[in-house]
Structures are given as C-alpha cells and as structure tokens.
Coordinates of C-alpha atoms in Angstrom, one line a residue:
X1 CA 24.7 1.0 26.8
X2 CA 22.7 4.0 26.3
X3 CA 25.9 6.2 25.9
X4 CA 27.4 3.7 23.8
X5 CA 24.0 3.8 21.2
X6 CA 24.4 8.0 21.1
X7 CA 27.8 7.6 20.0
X8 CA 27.4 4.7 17.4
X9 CA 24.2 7.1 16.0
X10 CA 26.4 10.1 16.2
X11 CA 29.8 7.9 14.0
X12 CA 26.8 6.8 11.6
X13 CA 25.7 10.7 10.5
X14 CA 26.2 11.9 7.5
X15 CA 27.5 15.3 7.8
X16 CA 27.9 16.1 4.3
X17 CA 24.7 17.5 2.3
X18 CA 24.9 16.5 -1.8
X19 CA 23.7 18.4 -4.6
X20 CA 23.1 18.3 -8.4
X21 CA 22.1 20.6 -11.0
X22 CA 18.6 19.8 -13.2
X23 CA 20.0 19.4 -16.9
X24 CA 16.6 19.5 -18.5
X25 CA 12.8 18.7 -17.9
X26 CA 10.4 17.0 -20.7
X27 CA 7.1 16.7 -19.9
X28 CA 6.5 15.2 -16.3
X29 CA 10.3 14.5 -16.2
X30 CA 13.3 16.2 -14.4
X31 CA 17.0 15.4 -15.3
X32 CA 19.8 16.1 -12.9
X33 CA 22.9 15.9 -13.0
X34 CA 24.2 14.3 -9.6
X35 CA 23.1 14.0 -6.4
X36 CA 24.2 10.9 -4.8
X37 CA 20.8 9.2 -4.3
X38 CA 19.2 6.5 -4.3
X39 CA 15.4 5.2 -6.2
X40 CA 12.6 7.0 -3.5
X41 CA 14.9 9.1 -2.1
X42 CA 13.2 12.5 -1.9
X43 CA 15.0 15.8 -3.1
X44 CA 14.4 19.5 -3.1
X45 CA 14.9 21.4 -5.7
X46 CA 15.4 25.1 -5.1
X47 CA 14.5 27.9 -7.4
X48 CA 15.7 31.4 -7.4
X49 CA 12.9 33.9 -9.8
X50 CA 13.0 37.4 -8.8
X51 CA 14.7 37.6 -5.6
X52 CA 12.0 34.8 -4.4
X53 CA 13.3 31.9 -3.6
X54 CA 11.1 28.9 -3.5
X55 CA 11.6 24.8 -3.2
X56 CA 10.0 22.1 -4.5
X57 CA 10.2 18.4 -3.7
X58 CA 10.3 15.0 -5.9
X59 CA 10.9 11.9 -6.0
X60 CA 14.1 10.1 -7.0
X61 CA 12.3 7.2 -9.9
X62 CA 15.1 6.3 -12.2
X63 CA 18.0 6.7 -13.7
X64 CA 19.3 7.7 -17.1
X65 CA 23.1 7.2 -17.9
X66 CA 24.8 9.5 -15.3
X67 CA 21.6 11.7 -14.9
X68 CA 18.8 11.2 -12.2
X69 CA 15.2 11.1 -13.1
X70 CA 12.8 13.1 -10.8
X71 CA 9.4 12.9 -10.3
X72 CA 7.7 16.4 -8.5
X73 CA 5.0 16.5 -6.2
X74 CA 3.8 19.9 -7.2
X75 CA 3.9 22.3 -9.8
X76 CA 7.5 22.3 -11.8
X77 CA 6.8 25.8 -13.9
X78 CA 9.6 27.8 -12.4
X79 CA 12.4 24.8 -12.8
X80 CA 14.9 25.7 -15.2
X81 CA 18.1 24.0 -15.9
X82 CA 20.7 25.1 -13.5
X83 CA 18.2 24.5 -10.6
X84 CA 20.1 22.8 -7.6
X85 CA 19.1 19.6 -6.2
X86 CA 19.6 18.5 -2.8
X87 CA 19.5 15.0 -1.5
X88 CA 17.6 14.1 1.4
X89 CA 19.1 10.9 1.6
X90 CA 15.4 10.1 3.0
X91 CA 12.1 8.5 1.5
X92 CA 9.6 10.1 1.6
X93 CA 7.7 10.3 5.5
X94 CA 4.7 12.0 6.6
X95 CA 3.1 12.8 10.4
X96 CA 0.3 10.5 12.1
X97 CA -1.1 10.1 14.9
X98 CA -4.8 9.4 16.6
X99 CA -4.8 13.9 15.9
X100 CA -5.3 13.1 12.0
X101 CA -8.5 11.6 13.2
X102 CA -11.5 14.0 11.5
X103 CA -9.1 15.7 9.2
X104 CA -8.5 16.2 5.2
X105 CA -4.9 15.4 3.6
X106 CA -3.2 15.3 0.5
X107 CA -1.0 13.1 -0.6
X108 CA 1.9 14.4 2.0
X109 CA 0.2 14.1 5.0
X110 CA -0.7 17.7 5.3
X111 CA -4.4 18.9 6.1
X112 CA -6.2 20.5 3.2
X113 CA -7.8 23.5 4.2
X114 CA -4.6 24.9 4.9
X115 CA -4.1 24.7 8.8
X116 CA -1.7 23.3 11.1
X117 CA -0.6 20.0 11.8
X118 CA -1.7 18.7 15.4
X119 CA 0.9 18.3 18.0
X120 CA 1.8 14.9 19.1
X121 CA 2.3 13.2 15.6
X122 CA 4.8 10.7 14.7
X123 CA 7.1 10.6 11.7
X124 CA 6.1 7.2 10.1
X125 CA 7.6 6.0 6.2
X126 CA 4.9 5.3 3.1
X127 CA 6.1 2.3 1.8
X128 CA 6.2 -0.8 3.8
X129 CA 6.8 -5.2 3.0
X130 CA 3.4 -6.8 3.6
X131 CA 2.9 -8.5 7.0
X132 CA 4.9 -12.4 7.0
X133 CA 2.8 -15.0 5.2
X134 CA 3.3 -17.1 8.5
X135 CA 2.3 -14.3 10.8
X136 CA -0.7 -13.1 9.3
X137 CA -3.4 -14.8 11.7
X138 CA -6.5 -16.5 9.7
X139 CA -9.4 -14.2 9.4
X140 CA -12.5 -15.6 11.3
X141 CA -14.7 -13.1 12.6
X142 CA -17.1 -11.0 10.5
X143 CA -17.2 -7.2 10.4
X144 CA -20.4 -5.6 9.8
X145 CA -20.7 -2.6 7.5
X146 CA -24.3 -1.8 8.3
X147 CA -25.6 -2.6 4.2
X148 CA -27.9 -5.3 4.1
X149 CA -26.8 -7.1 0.6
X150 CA -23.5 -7.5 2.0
X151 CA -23.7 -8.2 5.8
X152 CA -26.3 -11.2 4.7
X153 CA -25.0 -12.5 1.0
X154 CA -21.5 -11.6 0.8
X155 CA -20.5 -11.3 5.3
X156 CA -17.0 -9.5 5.2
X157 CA -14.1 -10.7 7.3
X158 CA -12.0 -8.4 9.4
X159 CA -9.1 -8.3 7.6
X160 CA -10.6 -9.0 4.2
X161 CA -10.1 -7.3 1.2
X162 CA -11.9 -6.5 -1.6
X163 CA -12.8 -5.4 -4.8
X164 CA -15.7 -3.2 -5.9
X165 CA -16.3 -2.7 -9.6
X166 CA -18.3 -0.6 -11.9
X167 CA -18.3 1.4 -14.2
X168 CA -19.0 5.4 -14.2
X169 CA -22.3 6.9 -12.3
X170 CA -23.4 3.3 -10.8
X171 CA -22.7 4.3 -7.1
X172 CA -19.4 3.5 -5.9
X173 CA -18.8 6.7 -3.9
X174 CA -22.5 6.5 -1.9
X175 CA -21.7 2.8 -1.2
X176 CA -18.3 3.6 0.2
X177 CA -20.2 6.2 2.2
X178 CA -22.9 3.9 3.5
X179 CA -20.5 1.7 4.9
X180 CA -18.2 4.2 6.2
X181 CA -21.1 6.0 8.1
X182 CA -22.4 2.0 9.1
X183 CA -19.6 0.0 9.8
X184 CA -18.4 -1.2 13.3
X185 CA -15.1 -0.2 12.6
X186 CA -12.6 1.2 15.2
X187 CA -11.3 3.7 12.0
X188 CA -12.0 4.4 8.6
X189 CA -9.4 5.7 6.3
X190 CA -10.2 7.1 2.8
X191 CA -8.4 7.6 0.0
X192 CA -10.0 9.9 -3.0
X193 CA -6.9 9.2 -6.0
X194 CA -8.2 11.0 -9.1
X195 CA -11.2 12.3 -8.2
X196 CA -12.7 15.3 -9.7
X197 CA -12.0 18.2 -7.5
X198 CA -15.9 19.3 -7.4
X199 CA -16.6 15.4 -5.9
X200 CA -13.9 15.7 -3.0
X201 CA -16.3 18.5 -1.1
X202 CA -20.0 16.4 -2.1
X203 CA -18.0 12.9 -1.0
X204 CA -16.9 14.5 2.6
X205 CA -20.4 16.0 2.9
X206 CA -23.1 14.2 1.5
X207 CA -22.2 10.7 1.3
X208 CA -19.5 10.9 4.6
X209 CA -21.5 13.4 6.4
X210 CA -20.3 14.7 9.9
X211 CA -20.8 11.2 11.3
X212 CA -18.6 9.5 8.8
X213 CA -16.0 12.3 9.3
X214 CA -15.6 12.1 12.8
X215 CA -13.9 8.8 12.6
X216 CA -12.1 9.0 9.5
X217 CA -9.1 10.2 7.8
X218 CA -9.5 11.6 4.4
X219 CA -6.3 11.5 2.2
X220 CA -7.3 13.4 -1.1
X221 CA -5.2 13.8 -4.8
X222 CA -7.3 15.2 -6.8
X223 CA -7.4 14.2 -11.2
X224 CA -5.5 17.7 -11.6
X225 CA -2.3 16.7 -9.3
X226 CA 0.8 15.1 -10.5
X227 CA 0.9 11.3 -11.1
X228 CA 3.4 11.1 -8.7
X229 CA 1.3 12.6 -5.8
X230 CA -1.6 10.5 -7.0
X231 CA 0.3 7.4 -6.7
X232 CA 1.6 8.8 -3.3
X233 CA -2.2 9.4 -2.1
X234 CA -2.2 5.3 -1.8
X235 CA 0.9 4.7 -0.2
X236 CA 0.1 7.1 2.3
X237 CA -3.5 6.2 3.1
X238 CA -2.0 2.8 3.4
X239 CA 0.8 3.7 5.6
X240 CA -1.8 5.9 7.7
X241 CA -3.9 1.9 8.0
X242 CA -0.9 0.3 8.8
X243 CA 0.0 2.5 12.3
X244 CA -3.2 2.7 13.4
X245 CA -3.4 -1.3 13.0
X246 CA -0.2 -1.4 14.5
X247 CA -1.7 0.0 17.3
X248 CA -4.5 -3.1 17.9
X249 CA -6.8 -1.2 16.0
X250 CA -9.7 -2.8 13.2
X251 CA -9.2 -0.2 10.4
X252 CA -11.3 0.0 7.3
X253 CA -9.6 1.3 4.6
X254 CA -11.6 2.5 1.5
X255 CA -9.6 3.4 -1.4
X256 CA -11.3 5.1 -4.7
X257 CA -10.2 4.1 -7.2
X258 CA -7.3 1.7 -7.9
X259 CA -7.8 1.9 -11.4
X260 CA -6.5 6.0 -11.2
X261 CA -3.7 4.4 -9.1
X262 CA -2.7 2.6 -12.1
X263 CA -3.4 5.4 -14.4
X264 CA -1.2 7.4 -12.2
X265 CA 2.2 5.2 -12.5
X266 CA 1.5 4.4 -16.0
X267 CA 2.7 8.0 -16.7
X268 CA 5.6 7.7 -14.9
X269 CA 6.6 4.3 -16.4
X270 CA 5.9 5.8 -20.0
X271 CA 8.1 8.8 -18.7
X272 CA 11.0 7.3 -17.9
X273 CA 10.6 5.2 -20.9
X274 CA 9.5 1.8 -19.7
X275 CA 7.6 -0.2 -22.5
X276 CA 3.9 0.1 -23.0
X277 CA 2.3 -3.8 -22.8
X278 CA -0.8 -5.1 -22.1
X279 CA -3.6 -1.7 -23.3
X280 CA -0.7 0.4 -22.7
X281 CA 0.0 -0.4 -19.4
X282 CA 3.6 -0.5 -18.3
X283 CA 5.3 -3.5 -16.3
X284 CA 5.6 -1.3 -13.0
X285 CA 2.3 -1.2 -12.8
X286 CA 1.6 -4.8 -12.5
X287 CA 4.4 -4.7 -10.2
X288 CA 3.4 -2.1 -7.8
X289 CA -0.1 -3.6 -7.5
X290 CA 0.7 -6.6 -5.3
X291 CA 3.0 -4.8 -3.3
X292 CA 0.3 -2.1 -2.3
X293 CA -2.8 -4.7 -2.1
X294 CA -0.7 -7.0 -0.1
X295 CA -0.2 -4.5 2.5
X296 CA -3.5 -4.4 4.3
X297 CA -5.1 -7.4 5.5
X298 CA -4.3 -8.9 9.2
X299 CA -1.5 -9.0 10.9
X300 CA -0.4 -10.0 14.8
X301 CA -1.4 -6.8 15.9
X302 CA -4.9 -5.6 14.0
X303 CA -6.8 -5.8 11.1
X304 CA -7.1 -3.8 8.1
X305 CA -10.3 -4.2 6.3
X306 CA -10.3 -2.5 2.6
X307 CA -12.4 -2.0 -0.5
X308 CA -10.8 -1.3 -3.4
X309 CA -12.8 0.0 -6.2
X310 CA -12.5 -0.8 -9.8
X311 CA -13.1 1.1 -12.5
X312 CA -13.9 -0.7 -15.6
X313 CA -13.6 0.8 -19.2
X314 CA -17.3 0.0 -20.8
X315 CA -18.1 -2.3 -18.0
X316 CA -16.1 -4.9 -18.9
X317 CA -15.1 -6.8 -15.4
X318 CA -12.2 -8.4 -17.7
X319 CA -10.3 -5.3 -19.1
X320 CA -6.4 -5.9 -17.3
X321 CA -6.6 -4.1 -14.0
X322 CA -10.0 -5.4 -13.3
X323 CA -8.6 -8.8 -14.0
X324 CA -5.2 -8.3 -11.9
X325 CA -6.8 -6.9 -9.1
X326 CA -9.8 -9.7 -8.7
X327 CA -6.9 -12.2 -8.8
X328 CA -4.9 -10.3 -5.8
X329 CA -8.0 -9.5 -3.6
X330 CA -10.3 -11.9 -1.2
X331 CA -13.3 -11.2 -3.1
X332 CA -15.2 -9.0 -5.2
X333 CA -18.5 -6.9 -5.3
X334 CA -20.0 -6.1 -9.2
X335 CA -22.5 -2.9 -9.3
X336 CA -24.2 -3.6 -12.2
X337 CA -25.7 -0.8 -14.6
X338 CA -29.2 -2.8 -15.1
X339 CA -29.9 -3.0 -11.7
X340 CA -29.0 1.2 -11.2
X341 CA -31.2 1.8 -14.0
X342 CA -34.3 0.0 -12.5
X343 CA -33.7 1.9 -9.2
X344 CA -32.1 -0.7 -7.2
X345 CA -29.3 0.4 -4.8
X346 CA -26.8 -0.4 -4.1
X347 CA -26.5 -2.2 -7.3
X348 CA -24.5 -5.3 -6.3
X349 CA -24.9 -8.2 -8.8
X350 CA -25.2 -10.9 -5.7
X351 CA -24.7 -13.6 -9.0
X352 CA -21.3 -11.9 -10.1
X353 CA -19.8 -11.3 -6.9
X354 CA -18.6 -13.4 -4.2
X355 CA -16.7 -13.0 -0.9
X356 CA -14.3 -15.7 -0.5
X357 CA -14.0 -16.1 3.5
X358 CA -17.4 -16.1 4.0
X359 CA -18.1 -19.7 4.2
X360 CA -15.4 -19.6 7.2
X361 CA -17.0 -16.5 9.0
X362 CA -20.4 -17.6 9.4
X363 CA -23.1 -20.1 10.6
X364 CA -24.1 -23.0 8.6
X365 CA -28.1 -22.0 8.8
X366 CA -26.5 -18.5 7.6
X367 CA -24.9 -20.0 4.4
X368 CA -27.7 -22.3 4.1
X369 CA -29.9 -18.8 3.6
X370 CA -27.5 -17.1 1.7
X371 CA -27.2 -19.7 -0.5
X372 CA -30.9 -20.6 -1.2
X373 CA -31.4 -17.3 -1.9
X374 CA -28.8 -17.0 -4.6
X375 CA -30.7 -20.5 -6.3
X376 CA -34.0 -18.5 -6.3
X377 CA -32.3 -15.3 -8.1
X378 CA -30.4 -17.3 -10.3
X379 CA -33.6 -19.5 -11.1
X380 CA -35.7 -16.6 -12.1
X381 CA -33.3 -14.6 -13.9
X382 CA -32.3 -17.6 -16.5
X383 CA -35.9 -17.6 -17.2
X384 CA -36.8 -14.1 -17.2
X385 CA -36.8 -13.6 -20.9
X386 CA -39.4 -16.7 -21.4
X387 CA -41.6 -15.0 -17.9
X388 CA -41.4 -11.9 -19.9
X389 CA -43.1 -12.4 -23.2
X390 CA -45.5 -15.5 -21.7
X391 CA -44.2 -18.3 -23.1
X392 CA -43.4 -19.9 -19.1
X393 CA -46.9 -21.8 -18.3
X394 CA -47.7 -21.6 -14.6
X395 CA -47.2 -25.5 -13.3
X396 CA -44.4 -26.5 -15.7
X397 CA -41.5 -26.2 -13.8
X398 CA -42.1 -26.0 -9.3
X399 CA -38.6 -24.2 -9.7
X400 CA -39.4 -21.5 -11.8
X401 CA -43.1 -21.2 -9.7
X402 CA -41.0 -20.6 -6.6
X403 CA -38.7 -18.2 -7.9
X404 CA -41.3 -15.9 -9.8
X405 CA -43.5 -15.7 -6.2
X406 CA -40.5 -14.9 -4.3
X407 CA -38.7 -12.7 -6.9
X408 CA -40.6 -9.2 -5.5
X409 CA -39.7 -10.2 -1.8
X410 CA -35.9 -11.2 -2.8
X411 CA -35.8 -7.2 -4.8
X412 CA -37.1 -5.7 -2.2
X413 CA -34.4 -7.3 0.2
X414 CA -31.4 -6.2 -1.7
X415 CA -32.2 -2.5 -1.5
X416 CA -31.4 -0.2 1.1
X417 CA -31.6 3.3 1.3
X418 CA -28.7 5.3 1.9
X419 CA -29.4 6.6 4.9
X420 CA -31.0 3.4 6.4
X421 CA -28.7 1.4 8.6
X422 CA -29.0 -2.0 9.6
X423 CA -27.3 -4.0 11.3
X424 CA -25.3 -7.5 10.6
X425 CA -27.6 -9.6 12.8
X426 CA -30.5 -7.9 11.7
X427 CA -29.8 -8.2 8.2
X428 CA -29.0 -12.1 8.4
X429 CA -32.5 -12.2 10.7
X430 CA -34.2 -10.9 7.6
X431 CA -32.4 -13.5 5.5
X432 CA -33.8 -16.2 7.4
X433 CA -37.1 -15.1 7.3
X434 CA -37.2 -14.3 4.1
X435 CA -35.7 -17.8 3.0
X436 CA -38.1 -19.6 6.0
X437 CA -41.2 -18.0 4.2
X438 CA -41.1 -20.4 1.4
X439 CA -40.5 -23.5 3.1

C-alpha cells in the first residue's frame, strides 16, 4: 500500500515550474503578466541589478483582466517591469515547533535577531477553517491570569476570547504583560501587528520580562512593514496557537492590536480597488475578521485562550471595528481613560465590561460576590456628582450610605500593581471578604 501511495504522490507532481513577467507596480501594487496561480499562492520575484541577483516573495491577492495582482512581503524598490515571477503553486507556510518557544519572529516565521532556525520544526500552513461548531467542546473551567479585577469580576474561560479596548497610552501593553507573566497557561503566544518599532524591545523587556519570555513566542510586524506582512503577523501567530493546541496544549494567545490588522488589509482592499464603505473600511475587512477571530477558541484537542485588543479612535467603544469585533468575541474588557488618570491600574471599567461565560465557569457564592460588588460601584457612581458638591444628606438613601463606606475598600480592590501577582482563588477569597464585610 505503501508503494502504491509513493507512486500516486510521484503521478500527482507537477514537474513543470511557471513564470510571468511584472508589467508595472503602483503604490503597494505589483502587476504581472502570467503565472498560473491561484489567490494566496506565494511567488518570487527575481531581480537582476548589477550582477546581484536578489528575490523577493508576495502574495498572489487578485486579479486584474489577464494580469495578477501581488502583494510583497518586503521591500519592492529594485522591481522593475520585466522582473520574472515564479509560481510556487504553495501558500504561504512557515516552521514550528516546541524550539520557537522563547524566541522573536516576524511575520514569516523567522527569528528576529537574525539567527537560525532550530532543528526539529515542522512545516505548518497560516490560514486554517475554524474548529466544527459541533466539535468545539463547551468551555467550563476557568483559567486564571494572575490580575485580580479579572480573575474575581470578569473569571475567564479556557477557550474564551476576548476583547480589550482603549484608546492610546491607557495600558493595554502592561496588562497584556501582567497576564502573560501571571497566567497558568501551558503557552503564551504574542503578536505585536503595528507596533512602533521602539515599543517591540520595551514590550519583550519590561512588561514580558525574562519570565514572560521563556514561555512565549513573540511574532513581531512592526508599523514600518508592508500591510501584507502585518496582516500575515496574525495569521501566523494564529496558526503558531493552533499546532500547539493541536498538541493538547492550553495556549493564550494575546494579539495587539486587531484594529492595525484591519488597518493593514484596508490597504490592500483600497489597492486592488475594492470600494471604501463603512469610515473607509473595505468589505474584506469585515470579511477576514470572523474568519481570523473564529479560529481560536476550543476545540477536541486544546484550548486557545485570546485577547484581542481594540483600539478605539477618540475612545469611542462604537466606532466599526470596535463594534464588529465585540459582536464576534465572548466578552469584552473597557480600560477607561478616567480611571488611568486617577492612578488606577489596570483601568478596567468593571461597569462597561463583561465576560460572557462567566456565569457558567464559576460558583454561585462567587457570582453572588461579583455581582454585589458591581451594585455597590454602580450605586455610588450614579450618585457621585450629588456626593461631590454635598447635596447627598447622610441617612437619605441606606443604598447610597453603603456604597459611599465601601467605595475606598472596592478602589483599592481593583488595583494591582504590575509586578504583584495573585492568584485566581486568592483574588475571589478577597472578593468574598470584601463583599462579607458589609453584611
């Protein structure tokens, strides 16, 4: 049977290599004409300056008339029309493998600092269908992440994903690094799309640190890179989730940000001239969104547990990624500016955020605590403005009493320094004590 496989693979080869010729490029655009390919096919396109040759590979993403449209995943200065264009007939792959673990990538899989790829990795494809509806097991088991205002308010399920939104300079990148450092996680995989390339560095050090990195992989395309390896940087942190949770494991995935995910295929729709719609957005972009959210989560194997951050033009949560991505996800953390500028971190709005498996993931004197709390915020905070300037009378409301003697106690509870870690059962002990106090 085994002899009869090796010929059936050897009939099925494709001995014959194709080429094209690039008939022009505009802007992040390449026209060939010809290869035979098909959309995500990869190519390389060789150049011949000076007696040096050099290649440089893209992405098959449309098609014009007769002409292909290519996408690059570097820097296309020395195309010129004429360049040849071979077919890979392949999407694009990269190598992975329990060696990655500890390491920086970019967008291709290949470490950072410009060494070697560790032996013993597998070839293993970007893009993948989410897991079957009707094999995606039920989350119902907490994972802790080691920060108190979400292991006790807003409990996490393995296999739960969500949303963190903010604006600029409210703390994304130290939360992401508090729970990476925290969590109980068997892996952590990060993705950095569009980041500054002065942050990369101060993310893997300070907020990672060597404790964080030892048990992470780091896939990095910086706000300089083409949109096409930005949008790449996703797929392939994803892909990287999906084999080790292929492999049993409880992955956290930690992408930052979504929004420059978006950003990112936005100039390649306007490029190959797809129609700008809602804030200039183009359809793919609505389109791709599901397909790369949908792929983490559980599945009959592991879990992939991933926060997606969100940024959000002048804060508003309703802008339209925010708003499409809070309808794909299984919950949703707000870091609100007021709260950063008083001092309090993280700056979760516990109000404005909600984690929708929690109720299924924990005990009922949990959500009892949980939820008693929230009444006390919410109780003092609608009257805050009347507390404020004096015109609340002590004695006219038992409410409002409560709230205003506990509202110091419930502040101090929702911060956490970001080097503090504490665990899921300590943080819910707290809770209850806290909540017990009053009664």
């Amino acid at each position: 049977m085994k002899v009869l496989d090796l010929i059936h693979e050897i009939n099925s080869l494709d001995s014959y290599k194709r080429y094209g010729k690039v008939t022009r490029v505009v802007g992040l655009m390449i026209e060939s004409k010809g290869p035979d390919v098909s959309i995500g096919d990869v190519c390389t396109i060789h150049i011949d300056h000076s007696n040096k040759p050099q290649t440089v590979s893209a992405e098959v993403v449309g098609f014009r008339d007769e002409n292909v449209i290519l996408m690059p995943f570097s820097n296309i200065k020395d195309i010129s029309p004429g360049s040849i264009v071979e077919a890979t007939k392949k999407p694009l792959q990269i190598k992975v493998g329990s060696g990655l673990i500890g390491k920086v990538v970019d967008s291709l899989g290949y470490p950072l600092d410009g060494s070697d790829l560790p032996k013993g990795l597998s070839s293993y494809g970007t893009e993948h269908m989410p897991p079957n509806p009707m094999l995606r097991p039920p989350i119902d088991e907490g994972i802790e992440v080691g920060v108190k205002v979400i292991d006790s308010l807003l409990t996490v399920g393995k296999g739960q994903r969500v949303g963190i939104f903010a604006g600029s300079g409210v703390g994304k990148s130290t939360l992401l690094g508090m729970i990476a450092r925290n969590t109980t996680a068997d892996l952590n995989v990060i993705a950095l799309i569009g980041e500054r390339g002065r942050e990369v560095r101060e993310f893997i050090e300070r907020d990672l640190g060597p404790e964080g990195l030892k048990r992470s992989i780091v896939v990095v395309a910086t706000s300089d890179q083409p949109a096409l390896m930005r949008i790449k940087g996703a797929y392939t942190a994803t892909a990287i989730a999906e084999y080790f949770r292929d492999k049993g494991l409880n992955v956290m995935l930690m992408m930052d940000s979504v929004t420059r995910v978006a950003m990112a295929q936005r100039e390649v729709g306007l490029a190959i001239g797809e129609p700008p719609t809602t804030k200039g957005y183009t359809p793919s972009v609505f389109a791709i969104l599901p397909k790369l959210l949908e792929r983490t989560g559980t599945n009959q194997l592991g879990t992939i547990t991933a926060f997606y951050t969100v940024l959000v033009d002048g804060d508003d949560m309703n802008e339209p990624i925010a708003d499409t991505v809070r309808g794909i996800l299984d919950g949703h953390f707000v870091l609100d500016r007021q709260l950063a500028n008083k001092g309090q971190f993280p700056a979760i709005n516990v109000l404005k955020s909600i984690s929708r498996v929690m109720n299924h993931i924990v005990q009922e004197d949990h959500l009892k605590s949980a939820e008693r709390l929230r009444d006390l915020l919410a109780t003092y905070l609608n009257s805050e403005d009347l507390i404020n300037i004096g015109a609340y009378k002590r004695g006219a409301s038992k409410e409002i009493d409560e709230a205003i003697r506990f509202y110091p106690k419930i502040v101090s509870f929702l911060k956490q320094g970001t080097s503090e870690k504490i665990s899921l059962e300590d943080s819910v002990q707290i809770l209850k004590a806290l909540v017990r106090a009053g009664e």
